[in-house]
Amino acid sequence: MAETVIPTTEMAAATLAETPSSSSSAVWSEFSKRVLIKNIIGRPDGGVGLAGEKIKVGGWVKTGREQGKGSFAFLELNDGSCPGNLQVIVDSSVYELSQIVATGTCVFVEGVLKKPPEGTKQNVELKVEKVLEVGGVDPAKYPLPKTKLTLEFLRDHVHLRPRTNTISAVARIRNALAYATHTFFQKHAFLYVHTPIITTSDCEGAGEMFQVTTLFSDTEKLEKELKENPPPSEDEIEAAKLLVKEKGEAVAALKAAKATKPEITASVSELTKSKEKLAKLEERSKLKPGMPQKDGKIDYSSDFFARQAFLTVSGQLQVETFACALSNVYTFGPTFRAEHSHTSRHLAEFWMVEPELAFADLEDDMNCAEAYVKFLSQWLLDNCLDDMQLMVKNFDKTAIDRLTLVASTPFERITYTDAVALLEKVTDRRFENAVEWGIDLASEHERYLTEVIFKKPVIVYNYPKGIKAFYMRLNDDGKTVAAMDVLVPKVGELIGGSQREERYDVIEKRILDQGLPLEPYEWYLDLRRYGTVKHSGFGLGFERMVLFATGLDNIRDVIPFPRYPGKADL
């Protein structure tokens, strides 16, 4: 049977050597001469319509077993394109079965798709004619056996855990949410801006930032170098000074004697070399081991950036500069928090989606946040249902229902003051954190609002100014700011945002009132000095969105490479 390819472009088709003509219904991977498993078993007919097709597939063996007294083997093959496996049959005459049946083995095979016998759960299976490549595994050493493994165990094998059903499904869900994020904002004419990872501004004002410095490595290099090549002694410097003096006198004598130009030039050259040597010796004599100090403090003028620098906790302040020139923008990138927390909700490195809307007030901000969360939820229902079904089966029976609720239900909107009043009246449970006006609502309060009182997402707005950042717009009451949080079932706060303070005198006072220095924020104040504009924005913690969608309990399981206190593998 002739093999076929369905190219997406003429150029791509031209690069596919040994691929079949365009009459087949099998969809080939454009860049690796194979058919993705999802394009076989993910078809509406489960792949039955492809029976008779000759194809190549590659993947990793989930389970393998020899049958018929070793005459053939069944392999459950997965290539990561979908949660389902393709059953592959290999005869012993085609390949040594003991080399390919172990869990974790990678195989690239060619064969013909066929309908399995009646009564089997597969719709289609592959009868292998050639084993093209094998990446073998020693079953005695492979750390991921086919038995059920805990997510805690997998965190100690972070480089191999994508091979498991759960982590691969999370990766596809995460990918879908990232794609949906860009789709949503591009669809609504937002400009994607890359904000700096290294910054000198503390957006949150909490001080829990990772410092970026070369002082330690520079100091170690210097101490090693000084040990191998000690600084010059006073006698060496005096001798170098004397030599410079002698060379200077020699030049003067030649000039007085009206020597030839070549003689004077040669003498001046020797003088220059002597001066350069003296300068290097004097500079080297100033080198001292240890951190550079000034007035009893570390001298950061000697650091790489000539000042203190940190890993960013948010791209918001920087992306505002583009909102104040290009209107609606967003950034989507990694952020960092040096918080010594070991809870299931904290990471040291995580990703944030942060849009900023020019000419927009708090209501516009809430409308955008609600539309965005609804869009993400519906996107997963439309594009990741098979992975979501796996989450429902193995972790959270309500995951799909929760997405459906959020995608289809108008969000409740309530002021912070009214939310506190409702929580103060709660009698059916006792909160660990007492409720009173002025507190920052805890996760237990947020989830009670969404899961018990309103039974749907809730946007709480107009928070006390004392618990919010300096850049949030002060309301007319002088006590609250135009801030809002989007709360959802399962995780509580998913989004935090606000209308930004556009009034120069007000934001300057807010910075000082919070005990922050003005100097690092002078550039930020310039946005209010020159052509100030009403604008609003919010931040969505991307890992929290993945937690919300999947129903998993620990944030360390929804990011590819989790970083938290004591852990930074790979």
Coordinates of C-alpha atoms in Angstrom, one line a residue:
M1 CA 0.0 0.0 0.0
A2 CA 1.4 3.4 -1.0
E3 CA 2.3 5.8 1.8
T4 CA 1.0 9.3 1.7
V5 CA 1.6 12.8 3.1
I6 CA -0.7 15.8 3.4
P7 CA 1.7 18.8 3.3
T8 CA 0.8 22.1 4.8
T9 CA 3.0 24.1 2.4
E10 CA 4.8 23.3 -0.8
M11 CA 8.1 23.9 0.9
A12 CA 7.3 21.5 3.7
A13 CA 6.3 18.9 1.2
A14 CA 9.5 19.3 -0.7
T15 CA 11.6 18.6 2.4
L16 CA 9.8 15.3 3.2
A17 CA 11.9 12.6 1.6
E18 CA 10.3 9.2 1.3
T19 CA 6.8 10.3 2.0
P20 CA 3.8 9.1 0.1
S21 CA 1.5 10.9 -2.3
S22 CA -1.5 13.0 -1.3
S23 CA -4.2 10.3 -1.8
S24 CA -4.0 8.9 1.8
S25 CA -6.1 10.0 4.7
A26 CA -3.3 9.6 7.3
V27 CA -2.0 13.0 8.5
W28 CA 1.8 12.9 8.7
S29 CA 4.0 14.9 11.0
E30 CA 5.5 17.6 8.8
F31 CA 9.0 17.4 10.1
S32 CA 9.7 13.8 11.1
K33 CA 8.2 11.4 8.5
R34 CA 5.8 9.9 11.0
V35 CA 2.1 10.0 11.9
L36 CA 1.2 11.3 15.4
I37 CA -0.7 8.9 17.5
K38 CA -3.4 11.5 18.1
N39 CA -4.0 11.7 14.4
I40 CA -4.8 8.0 14.4
I41 CA -6.8 7.3 17.6
G42 CA -8.1 10.8 18.0
R43 CA -10.2 10.7 14.8
P44 CA -14.0 10.6 15.2
D45 CA -13.9 6.9 14.1
G46 CA -11.0 6.1 16.5
G47 CA -8.8 5.3 13.5
V48 CA -10.9 2.6 11.9
G49 CA -11.0 4.5 8.6
L50 CA -7.2 4.3 8.4
A51 CA -7.1 0.5 8.4
G52 CA -4.9 -0.7 5.6
E53 CA -2.7 2.4 5.7
K54 CA 1.1 1.9 5.8
I55 CA 2.7 4.4 8.2
K56 CA 5.5 5.1 10.6
V57 CA 5.0 5.9 14.3
G58 CA 7.4 6.6 17.1
G59 CA 6.9 6.7 20.8
W60 CA 7.7 5.2 24.2
V61 CA 6.5 1.9 25.5
K62 CA 4.0 2.2 28.3
T63 CA 3.6 -1.5 28.7
G64 CA 4.9 -4.4 26.7
R65 CA 4.2 -8.1 26.9
E66 CA 5.4 -11.1 25.0
Q67 CA 2.6 -13.5 23.8
G68 CA 2.3 -16.8 21.9
K69 CA 5.2 -18.3 23.7
G70 CA 7.5 -15.5 22.6
S71 CA 6.4 -15.4 19.0
F72 CA 5.1 -11.8 19.1
A73 CA 4.6 -8.9 21.5
F74 CA 2.0 -6.3 22.2
L75 CA 3.3 -2.8 22.9
E76 CA 1.2 0.1 24.2
L77 CA 2.9 3.1 22.5
N78 CA 2.6 6.7 23.5
D79 CA 4.3 9.7 21.7
G80 CA 3.0 12.5 23.9
S81 CA 0.6 13.9 21.3
C82 CA -2.4 12.7 23.3
P83 CA -3.2 10.7 26.5
G84 CA -4.2 7.6 24.5
N85 CA -1.9 4.8 23.4
L86 CA -1.6 3.0 20.1
Q87 CA -1.4 -0.8 20.3
V88 CA 1.5 -2.1 18.3
I89 CA 2.2 -5.8 17.4
V90 CA 5.7 -7.0 16.7
D91 CA 6.6 -10.5 15.6
S92 CA 9.8 -12.1 16.9
S93 CA 10.9 -12.5 13.3
V94 CA 10.9 -8.7 12.9
Y95 CA 12.9 -7.9 16.0
E96 CA 14.3 -9.3 19.2
L97 CA 11.3 -8.9 21.5
S98 CA 13.2 -8.8 24.8
Q99 CA 14.8 -5.5 23.6
I100 CA 11.6 -3.6 23.1
V101 CA 9.0 -4.7 25.6
A102 CA 10.4 -2.9 28.7
T103 CA 8.5 0.1 29.9
G104 CA 10.3 3.3 28.8
T105 CA 11.8 1.8 25.7
C106 CA 11.6 4.2 22.7
V107 CA 10.8 2.6 19.3
F108 CA 10.3 4.0 15.8
V109 CA 8.5 1.5 13.7
E110 CA 6.9 1.1 10.3
G111 CA 3.8 -1.0 9.6
V112 CA 0.2 -1.3 8.5
L113 CA -2.8 -0.3 10.5
K114 CA -5.5 -2.9 10.9
K115 CA -8.7 -3.6 12.7
P116 CA -8.2 -5.8 15.8
P117 CA -10.3 -8.9 16.4
E118 CA -13.8 -8.4 17.6
G119 CA -14.2 -7.8 21.4
T120 CA -11.0 -5.9 21.9
K121 CA -11.0 -2.4 23.3
Q122 CA -8.8 -1.0 20.5
N123 CA -10.4 0.5 17.3
V124 CA -7.2 0.1 15.4
E125 CA -3.7 -1.4 15.9
L126 CA -0.4 -1.4 14.1
K127 CA 1.1 -4.5 12.7
V128 CA 4.9 -3.8 12.5
E129 CA 6.8 -4.7 9.4
K130 CA 10.1 -2.9 10.3
V131 CA 11.6 -1.7 13.5
L132 CA 13.6 1.4 12.4
E133 CA 15.1 2.6 15.7
V134 CA 15.2 1.5 19.3
G135 CA 16.2 3.4 22.4
G136 CA 16.7 0.6 25.0
V137 CA 16.0 0.6 28.7
D138 CA 17.4 -1.6 31.5
P139 CA 14.2 -2.6 33.4
A140 CA 16.2 -3.1 36.6
K141 CA 17.4 0.5 36.6
Y142 CA 14.6 2.5 35.0
P143 CA 13.2 4.6 37.8
L144 CA 9.6 4.8 36.5
P145 CA 8.1 1.4 36.6
K146 CA 4.6 0.8 35.2
T147 CA 3.1 0.7 38.7
K148 CA 1.2 3.8 39.9
L149 CA 3.6 6.5 41.2
T150 CA 2.9 9.4 43.5
L151 CA 3.3 13.0 42.4
E152 CA 5.7 13.5 45.3
F153 CA 7.9 10.6 44.0
L154 CA 7.9 12.1 40.5
R155 CA 9.2 15.5 41.8
D156 CA 12.5 13.7 42.6
H157 CA 12.7 12.5 38.9
V158 CA 11.7 15.8 37.3
H159 CA 13.6 15.0 34.1
L160 CA 11.7 11.8 33.5
R161 CA 8.2 12.7 34.8
P162 CA 6.9 14.0 31.5
R163 CA 6.7 10.4 30.4
T164 CA 3.9 9.7 32.9
N165 CA 0.2 10.1 31.9
T166 CA -0.4 12.8 34.5
I167 CA 2.5 15.1 33.8
S168 CA 2.2 14.8 30.0
A169 CA -1.5 15.7 30.3
V170 CA -0.7 18.7 32.5
A171 CA 1.9 19.7 29.9
R172 CA -0.7 19.6 27.1
I173 CA -3.2 21.5 29.2
R174 CA -0.6 24.1 30.1
N175 CA 0.4 24.5 26.5
A176 CA -3.3 24.9 25.5
L177 CA -3.7 27.6 28.1
A178 CA -0.6 29.5 26.9
Y179 CA -1.9 29.3 23.3
A180 CA -5.3 30.5 24.4
T181 CA -3.7 33.4 26.3
H182 CA -2.0 34.7 23.2
T183 CA -5.1 34.0 21.1
F184 CA -7.3 36.0 23.5
F185 CA -5.1 39.1 23.7
Q186 CA -4.1 39.1 20.1
K187 CA -7.8 38.8 19.1
H188 CA -8.5 41.9 21.2
A189 CA -5.6 43.9 19.7
F190 CA -3.2 43.8 22.7
L191 CA 0.5 44.1 21.9
Y192 CA 2.8 41.5 23.3
V193 CA 5.7 43.1 25.2
H194 CA 8.8 41.4 26.6
T195 CA 9.5 42.9 30.0
P196 CA 12.9 42.6 31.7
I197 CA 13.7 39.6 34.0
I198 CA 16.5 41.6 35.7
T199 CA 15.2 44.8 37.3
T200 CA 16.1 47.4 39.9
S201 CA 12.4 48.0 40.9
D202 CA 10.5 46.1 43.6
C203 CA 6.9 46.1 42.2
E204 CA 5.4 44.5 45.3
G205 CA 7.4 46.5 47.8
A206 CA 7.8 43.3 49.9
G207 CA 11.5 42.9 49.4
E208 CA 11.3 39.2 48.8
M209 CA 13.5 39.3 45.7
F210 CA 16.4 37.2 44.4
Q211 CA 19.5 39.4 44.0
V212 CA 21.5 39.3 40.8
T213 CA 25.2 40.0 41.4
T214 CA 28.6 39.0 40.2
L215 CA 30.3 40.3 43.4
F216 CA 30.7 36.8 45.0
S217 CA 32.3 35.2 41.9
D218 CA 34.4 38.3 41.3
T219 CA 35.6 38.3 44.9
E220 CA 36.5 34.6 44.7
K221 CA 38.4 35.1 41.5
L222 CA 40.3 38.1 42.9
E223 CA 41.2 36.2 46.1
K224 CA 42.5 33.2 44.1
E225 CA 44.4 35.5 41.8
L226 CA 45.9 37.5 44.7
K227 CA 47.0 34.3 46.3
E228 CA 48.8 33.1 43.1
N229 CA 50.1 36.5 42.2
P230 CA 50.3 38.7 45.3
P231 CA 50.0 42.5 45.0
P232 CA 53.3 44.5 44.7
S233 CA 55.3 45.6 47.7
E234 CA 56.0 49.2 48.5
D235 CA 59.6 48.6 47.5
E236 CA 58.5 47.4 44.0
I237 CA 56.3 50.5 43.6
E238 CA 59.1 52.8 44.7
A239 CA 61.5 51.1 42.3
A240 CA 59.0 51.6 39.5
K241 CA 58.6 55.3 40.4
L242 CA 62.4 55.7 40.4
L243 CA 62.6 54.1 36.9
V244 CA 60.0 56.5 35.6
K245 CA 61.9 59.4 37.0
E246 CA 65.1 58.2 35.4
K247 CA 63.5 57.7 32.1
G248 CA 61.9 61.1 32.3
E249 CA 65.3 62.7 33.0
A250 CA 66.8 60.8 30.0
V251 CA 64.2 62.2 27.7
A252 CA 64.8 65.7 29.0
A253 CA 68.5 65.3 28.6
L254 CA 68.1 64.2 25.0
K255 CA 65.9 67.1 24.2
A256 CA 68.3 69.5 25.8
A257 CA 71.2 68.0 23.7
K258 CA 69.0 68.4 20.6
A259 CA 69.3 64.7 19.9
T260 CA 67.9 63.2 16.7
K261 CA 64.2 62.6 16.5
P262 CA 64.5 58.8 16.4
E263 CA 66.6 58.9 19.6
I264 CA 64.1 61.1 21.4
T265 CA 61.2 58.9 20.1
A266 CA 62.8 55.7 21.4
S267 CA 63.5 57.3 24.8
V268 CA 59.9 58.6 25.1
S269 CA 58.6 55.1 24.3
E270 CA 60.7 53.7 27.2
L271 CA 59.3 56.4 29.4
T272 CA 55.7 55.5 28.4
K273 CA 56.3 51.8 29.1
S274 CA 57.7 52.6 32.5
K275 CA 54.7 54.8 33.3
E276 CA 52.2 52.1 32.2
K277 CA 54.0 49.6 34.4
L278 CA 53.9 51.9 37.4
A279 CA 50.2 52.6 36.8
K280 CA 49.4 48.8 36.7
L281 CA 51.5 48.2 39.9
E282 CA 49.7 51.1 41.7
E283 CA 46.3 49.8 40.6
R284 CA 47.1 46.3 41.6
S285 CA 48.4 47.5 45.0
K286 CA 44.9 48.8 45.8
L287 CA 43.3 45.3 45.3
K288 CA 42.2 43.8 48.6
P289 CA 40.4 40.5 49.3
G290 CA 36.8 40.4 50.3
M291 CA 33.7 42.3 49.2
P292 CA 34.2 45.9 48.1
Q293 CA 33.1 48.2 50.9
K294 CA 32.1 51.8 51.1
D295 CA 31.0 53.5 54.4
G296 CA 30.8 50.1 56.0
K297 CA 28.4 48.7 53.4
I298 CA 28.8 46.7 50.3
D299 CA 29.8 48.9 47.4
Y300 CA 27.5 47.9 44.5
S301 CA 29.1 50.4 42.2
S302 CA 31.7 47.6 41.6
D303 CA 28.9 45.1 40.7
F304 CA 28.0 44.1 37.1
F305 CA 25.2 46.7 36.8
A306 CA 26.9 49.2 39.0
R307 CA 23.9 49.1 41.4
Q308 CA 21.7 46.5 43.1
A309 CA 19.7 44.4 40.7
F310 CA 17.1 41.6 41.2
L311 CA 15.0 39.0 39.4
T312 CA 11.6 40.5 38.7
V313 CA 8.6 39.8 40.8
S314 CA 6.3 41.3 38.2
G315 CA 6.5 42.8 34.7
Q316 CA 3.7 45.2 35.5
L317 CA 5.6 48.4 36.1
Q318 CA 7.7 48.1 33.0
V319 CA 4.8 47.1 30.7
E320 CA 2.9 50.2 31.9
T321 CA 5.5 52.2 30.0
F322 CA 4.2 50.7 26.8
A323 CA 0.6 51.0 27.8
C324 CA 1.3 54.7 28.2
A325 CA 2.4 54.9 24.6
L326 CA 0.8 52.0 22.7
S327 CA -2.5 51.6 24.6
N328 CA -3.4 47.9 25.3
V329 CA -0.4 45.6 25.9
Y330 CA 0.4 42.4 27.8
T331 CA 3.4 40.5 29.0
F332 CA 3.6 36.8 29.7
G333 CA 6.8 35.6 31.3
P334 CA 8.6 34.2 34.4
T335 CA 8.6 36.0 37.7
F336 CA 10.5 35.2 40.9
R337 CA 9.8 35.4 44.7
A338 CA 12.5 34.7 47.3
E339 CA 9.8 33.6 49.8
H340 CA 10.8 30.8 52.2
S341 CA 7.4 29.1 51.9
H342 CA 6.9 25.3 51.6
T343 CA 3.1 25.5 51.0
S344 CA 1.4 23.8 48.1
R345 CA 0.5 27.2 46.6
H346 CA 4.0 28.8 46.4
L347 CA 6.9 28.6 44.0
A348 CA 10.1 30.6 43.8
E349 CA 9.8 30.8 40.0
F350 CA 6.4 31.0 38.3
W351 CA 4.8 32.6 35.3
M352 CA 2.5 35.6 35.1
V353 CA 0.2 37.0 32.5
E354 CA -0.1 40.7 32.9
P355 CA -2.2 42.9 30.5
E356 CA -2.4 46.6 30.8
L357 CA -5.3 48.7 29.4
A358 CA -5.0 52.4 28.6
F359 CA -8.0 54.7 28.9
A360 CA -9.6 52.0 31.2
D361 CA -11.0 52.2 34.7
L362 CA -11.6 49.4 37.2
E363 CA -14.9 48.3 35.6
D364 CA -13.1 47.9 32.3
D365 CA -10.4 45.9 34.1
M366 CA -12.9 43.6 35.7
N367 CA -14.7 43.1 32.3
C368 CA -11.4 42.1 30.7
A369 CA -10.4 39.7 33.5
E370 CA -13.8 38.0 33.5
A371 CA -13.8 37.6 29.7
Y372 CA -10.2 36.2 29.7
V373 CA -10.9 33.6 32.4
K374 CA -14.1 32.5 30.6
F375 CA -12.1 32.2 27.3
L376 CA -9.4 30.0 28.9
S377 CA -12.0 27.7 30.5
Q378 CA -14.0 27.3 27.2
W379 CA -10.8 26.8 25.3
L380 CA -9.9 23.8 27.4
L381 CA -13.4 22.3 27.0
D382 CA -13.1 22.7 23.2
N383 CA -9.5 21.7 22.7
C384 CA -8.3 19.5 25.7
L385 CA -11.3 17.4 26.6
D386 CA -9.4 14.1 26.5
D387 CA -6.8 15.4 28.9
M388 CA -9.4 16.9 31.1
Q389 CA -11.2 13.6 31.2
L390 CA -8.0 12.0 32.5
M391 CA -7.9 14.6 35.3
V392 CA -11.5 13.8 36.2
K393 CA -10.8 10.1 36.2
N394 CA -7.6 10.3 38.3
F395 CA -7.7 13.4 40.4
D396 CA -10.8 15.7 40.5
K397 CA -14.2 14.5 39.5
T398 CA -15.5 18.1 39.3
A399 CA -12.8 19.5 37.1
I400 CA -14.8 19.6 33.8
D401 CA -17.9 20.8 35.7
R402 CA -15.9 23.6 37.2
L403 CA -14.6 24.7 33.8
T404 CA -18.1 24.6 32.4
L405 CA -19.5 26.6 35.3
V406 CA -16.8 29.3 34.9
A407 CA -17.1 29.5 31.2
S408 CA -20.9 29.9 31.2
T409 CA -21.8 31.8 34.4
P410 CA -21.6 35.6 34.9
F411 CA -19.2 36.4 37.7
E412 CA -20.6 37.9 41.0
R413 CA -19.1 41.3 41.8
I414 CA -19.0 42.5 45.4
T415 CA -17.1 45.2 47.3
Y416 CA -14.5 44.1 49.9
T417 CA -16.6 45.8 52.6
D418 CA -19.7 43.8 51.7
A419 CA -17.6 40.6 51.3
V420 CA -16.3 41.0 54.9
A421 CA -19.8 41.7 56.2
L422 CA -21.0 38.4 54.6
L423 CA -18.1 36.4 56.1
E424 CA -18.6 37.9 59.5
K425 CA -22.1 36.5 59.5
V426 CA -20.9 32.9 58.8
T427 CA -21.9 30.5 61.6
D428 CA -21.6 27.1 59.9
R429 CA -17.8 27.0 60.1
R430 CA -14.9 28.6 62.0
F431 CA -12.2 30.3 60.0
E432 CA -8.6 29.8 61.1
N433 CA -8.1 33.5 60.2
A434 CA -10.5 35.9 62.0
V435 CA -12.5 38.1 59.7
E436 CA -12.6 41.8 60.2
W437 CA -12.4 44.9 58.0
G438 CA -8.8 45.6 57.0
I439 CA -7.5 42.1 56.8
D440 CA -6.2 40.6 53.5
L441 CA -8.6 37.8 52.7
A442 CA -7.1 34.4 53.2
S443 CA -7.6 31.5 50.8
E444 CA -10.2 30.0 53.1
H445 CA -12.3 33.2 53.0
E446 CA -12.0 33.4 49.2
R447 CA -13.0 29.8 48.6
Y448 CA -15.9 30.2 51.0
L449 CA -17.2 33.1 49.0
T450 CA -17.0 31.2 45.7
E451 CA -17.8 27.7 46.8
V452 CA -20.4 28.2 49.5
I453 CA -22.0 31.6 49.4
F454 CA -22.2 32.4 45.7
K455 CA -21.3 29.0 44.2
K456 CA -19.6 30.7 41.2
P457 CA -16.6 33.0 40.5
V458 CA -16.6 36.2 42.5
I459 CA -14.8 39.5 41.8
V460 CA -14.1 41.4 45.1
Y461 CA -13.2 45.1 44.6
N462 CA -12.3 48.3 46.5
Y463 CA -9.8 46.9 49.0
P464 CA -8.4 48.8 52.0
K465 CA -5.4 50.9 50.9
G466 CA -3.3 49.6 53.7
I467 CA -3.1 46.1 52.3
K468 CA -2.5 47.0 48.7
A469 CA 0.4 48.3 46.6
F470 CA 1.3 52.0 46.2
Y471 CA 0.4 52.1 42.5
M472 CA -3.3 51.3 43.0
R473 CA -5.7 54.3 42.5
L474 CA -6.9 55.9 45.8
N475 CA -10.7 56.0 45.9
D476 CA -12.5 59.2 46.9
D477 CA -13.2 57.8 50.4
G478 CA -9.5 57.9 51.1
K479 CA -9.6 54.5 52.8
T480 CA -9.9 52.1 49.8
V481 CA -8.2 51.7 46.5
A482 CA -9.6 50.7 43.1
A483 CA -8.3 47.1 43.3
M484 CA -10.0 43.9 42.4
D485 CA -9.4 40.1 42.8
V486 CA -11.0 37.4 40.8
L487 CA -11.8 34.5 43.0
V488 CA -12.6 31.0 41.6
P489 CA -13.5 27.7 43.2
K490 CA -10.7 25.3 44.1
V491 CA -7.9 27.9 44.3
G492 CA -9.4 31.1 45.6
E493 CA -7.6 34.1 44.1
L494 CA -6.7 33.6 40.5
I495 CA -6.3 37.2 39.4
G496 CA -5.2 40.4 41.2
G497 CA -5.6 43.8 39.5
S498 CA -6.4 47.4 39.8
Q499 CA -6.9 50.8 38.2
R500 CA -3.4 52.4 38.4
E501 CA -2.9 55.7 40.2
E502 CA -2.4 58.2 37.4
R503 CA -2.2 61.4 39.6
Y504 CA 1.4 62.4 40.2
D505 CA 0.9 64.0 43.6
V506 CA -1.2 61.1 44.9
I507 CA 1.2 58.4 43.8
E508 CA 4.3 60.2 45.1
K509 CA 2.7 60.5 48.5
R510 CA 1.7 56.8 48.4
I511 CA 5.3 55.8 47.7
L512 CA 6.6 57.8 50.6
D513 CA 3.8 56.7 53.0
Q514 CA 4.8 53.1 52.3
G515 CA 8.4 53.9 53.3
L516 CA 9.8 53.4 49.8
P517 CA 12.5 55.5 48.3
L518 CA 11.5 57.8 45.4
E519 CA 14.7 57.4 43.4
P520 CA 14.1 53.9 42.0
Y521 CA 10.7 54.9 40.8
E522 CA 11.6 58.2 39.2
W523 CA 11.1 56.7 35.7
Y524 CA 7.7 55.4 36.9
L525 CA 6.7 58.8 38.1
D526 CA 7.7 60.2 34.7
L527 CA 4.7 58.4 33.3
R528 CA 2.5 60.6 35.5
R529 CA 4.6 63.7 34.8
Y530 CA 4.4 63.5 31.0
G531 CA 1.1 62.8 29.4
T532 CA -0.5 60.8 32.2
V533 CA -3.3 58.5 31.2
K534 CA -6.0 56.6 33.1
H535 CA -5.1 52.9 32.9
S536 CA -5.7 49.6 34.5
G537 CA -4.4 46.1 34.5
F538 CA -4.2 42.7 36.3
G539 CA -2.0 39.7 36.8
L540 CA -3.0 36.1 36.4
G541 CA -0.7 33.5 38.1
F542 CA -0.4 31.0 35.3
E543 CA 0.3 28.0 37.5
R544 CA -2.8 28.9 39.5
M545 CA -4.8 28.7 36.4
V546 CA -3.4 25.3 35.6
L547 CA -4.2 24.2 39.2
F548 CA -7.7 25.4 38.8
A549 CA -8.2 23.6 35.5
T550 CA -6.6 20.3 36.4
G551 CA -7.8 19.9 40.0
L552 CA -4.3 19.0 41.2
D553 CA -3.5 20.0 44.8
N554 CA 0.2 21.1 44.6
I555 CA 1.5 23.9 42.4
R556 CA 4.8 22.0 42.0
D557 CA 3.1 19.5 39.8
V558 CA 1.8 22.0 37.2
I559 CA 5.1 23.6 36.2
P560 CA 7.7 21.7 34.2
F561 CA 10.6 22.4 36.5
P562 CA 9.5 23.5 40.0
R563 CA 11.8 25.8 42.0
Y564 CA 11.1 26.1 45.7
P565 CA 13.3 26.4 48.9
G566 CA 15.9 23.8 48.7
K567 CA 15.0 22.6 45.2
A568 CA 16.3 23.7 41.8
D569 CA 16.8 20.6 39.9
L570 CA 18.3 20.8 36.3

